[in-house]
Structure formats: C-alpha cells, structure tokens
C-alpha cells in the first residue's frame, strides 16, 4: 500500500496548483463539481481524487501550459544586443 500515499501526494500537488490557477478552493471545488470538504481531503493528501476529477485537474494544468506557451510565442523576439 505504499503507492497510495505517493499517489495522494502527487494529486495534492496538482490540485494545489489548480487551486491557485482557478482562484481559490471554493472556485476549484465548483469547477471540479465536488464538495469543498472533499477537495480539502485531497489537497491535504489524505486520499486521492477519483480518476475523472484528476483528469479534469490535469486539464487545468495543461490549459495553463498552453496559455503560457502562446504568450511566449506572441512576445516579440529580442536579440541578445537589444537592451
């Protein structure tokens, strides 16, 4: 049963990032369609979320990654000599 704590810890880290990206615990719970108390258990790594919730959280992270990549792509390119 050693894998469950590691799984819960990994999920907690992902959900903590999602909490920040979605504007707090209440907003994230609403987005995920779960009760804030259940989310609190997952954020504290006491248990891991169901697969559907985990996948939705990963989608939040991937969307943020895509958003940052687009911003970086759209930023004007600077040469090393530009100051």
Coordinates of C-alpha atoms in Angstrom, one line a residue:
X1 CA 0.0 0.0 0.0
X2 CA 3.0 2.3 -0.3
X3 CA 1.8 3.6 -3.6
X4 CA -1.4 5.2 -2.3
X5 CA 0.4 7.9 -0.2
X6 CA 2.6 8.8 -3.2
X7 CA -0.4 9.0 -5.5
X8 CA -2.3 11.2 -3.0
X9 CA 0.8 13.4 -2.6
X10 CA 1.1 13.8 -6.4
X11 CA -2.6 14.6 -6.7
X12 CA -2.4 17.1 -3.9
X13 CA 0.4 19.0 -5.6
X14 CA -1.5 19.1 -8.9
X15 CA -4.7 20.2 -7.1
X16 CA -2.7 22.9 -5.2
X17 CA -1.6 24.4 -8.5
X18 CA -5.1 24.2 -9.8
X19 CA -6.4 25.9 -6.7
X20 CA -4.1 28.9 -7.5
X21 CA -5.0 28.9 -11.2
X22 CA -8.8 28.7 -10.6
X23 CA -8.8 31.5 -7.9
X24 CA -9.1 29.5 -4.7
X25 CA -10.5 26.4 -3.1
X26 CA -14.2 27.3 -3.5
X27 CA -13.8 28.1 -7.2
X28 CA -11.8 24.9 -7.8
X29 CA -14.4 22.8 -6.0
X30 CA -17.2 24.3 -8.1
X31 CA -15.2 23.8 -11.3
X32 CA -14.5 20.2 -10.4
X33 CA -18.1 19.6 -9.2
X34 CA -17.1 18.4 -5.8
X35 CA -17.8 19.5 -2.2
X36 CA -15.1 21.8 -0.8
X37 CA -14.6 19.4 2.2
X38 CA -13.8 16.5 -0.2
X39 CA -11.3 18.8 -2.1
X40 CA -9.7 19.7 1.2
X41 CA -9.0 16.0 1.9
X42 CA -7.4 15.6 -1.5
X43 CA -5.4 18.9 -1.1
X44 CA -4.0 17.5 2.2
X45 CA -3.0 14.2 0.6
X46 CA -5.2 12.2 2.9
X47 CA -6.6 10.5 -0.2
X48 CA -6.6 10.8 -3.9
X49 CA -9.4 12.0 -6.1
X50 CA -11.4 9.8 -8.5
X51 CA -9.9 9.5 -12.0
X52 CA -12.4 11.9 -13.6
X53 CA -11.6 14.6 -11.1
X54 CA -7.8 14.0 -11.6
X55 CA -8.2 14.2 -15.3
X56 CA -10.1 17.5 -15.1
X57 CA -7.4 18.9 -12.8
X58 CA -4.7 17.9 -15.3
X59 CA -6.7 19.7 -18.0
X60 CA -6.4 22.9 -15.9
X61 CA -2.6 22.5 -15.8
X62 CA -2.3 21.7 -19.5
X63 CA -4.5 24.7 -20.4
X64 CA -2.3 27.0 -18.4
X65 CA 0.8 25.5 -20.0
X66 CA -0.7 26.1 -23.4
X67 CA -1.7 29.7 -22.4
X68 CA 1.9 30.5 -21.3
X69 CA 3.3 28.9 -24.5
X70 CA 1.1 31.1 -26.6
X71 CA 2.1 34.2 -24.7
X72 CA 5.7 33.3 -25.1
X73 CA 5.2 32.7 -28.8
X74 CA 3.4 36.0 -29.3
X75 CA 6.1 38.0 -27.4
X76 CA 8.4 40.0 -29.6
X77 CA 11.7 38.3 -30.1
X78 CA 14.7 40.2 -28.7
X79 CA 18.2 39.8 -29.9
X80 CA 21.0 39.5 -27.4
X81 CA 22.2 43.0 -28.2
X82 CA 18.8 44.6 -27.6
X83 CA 18.5 46.3 -24.2

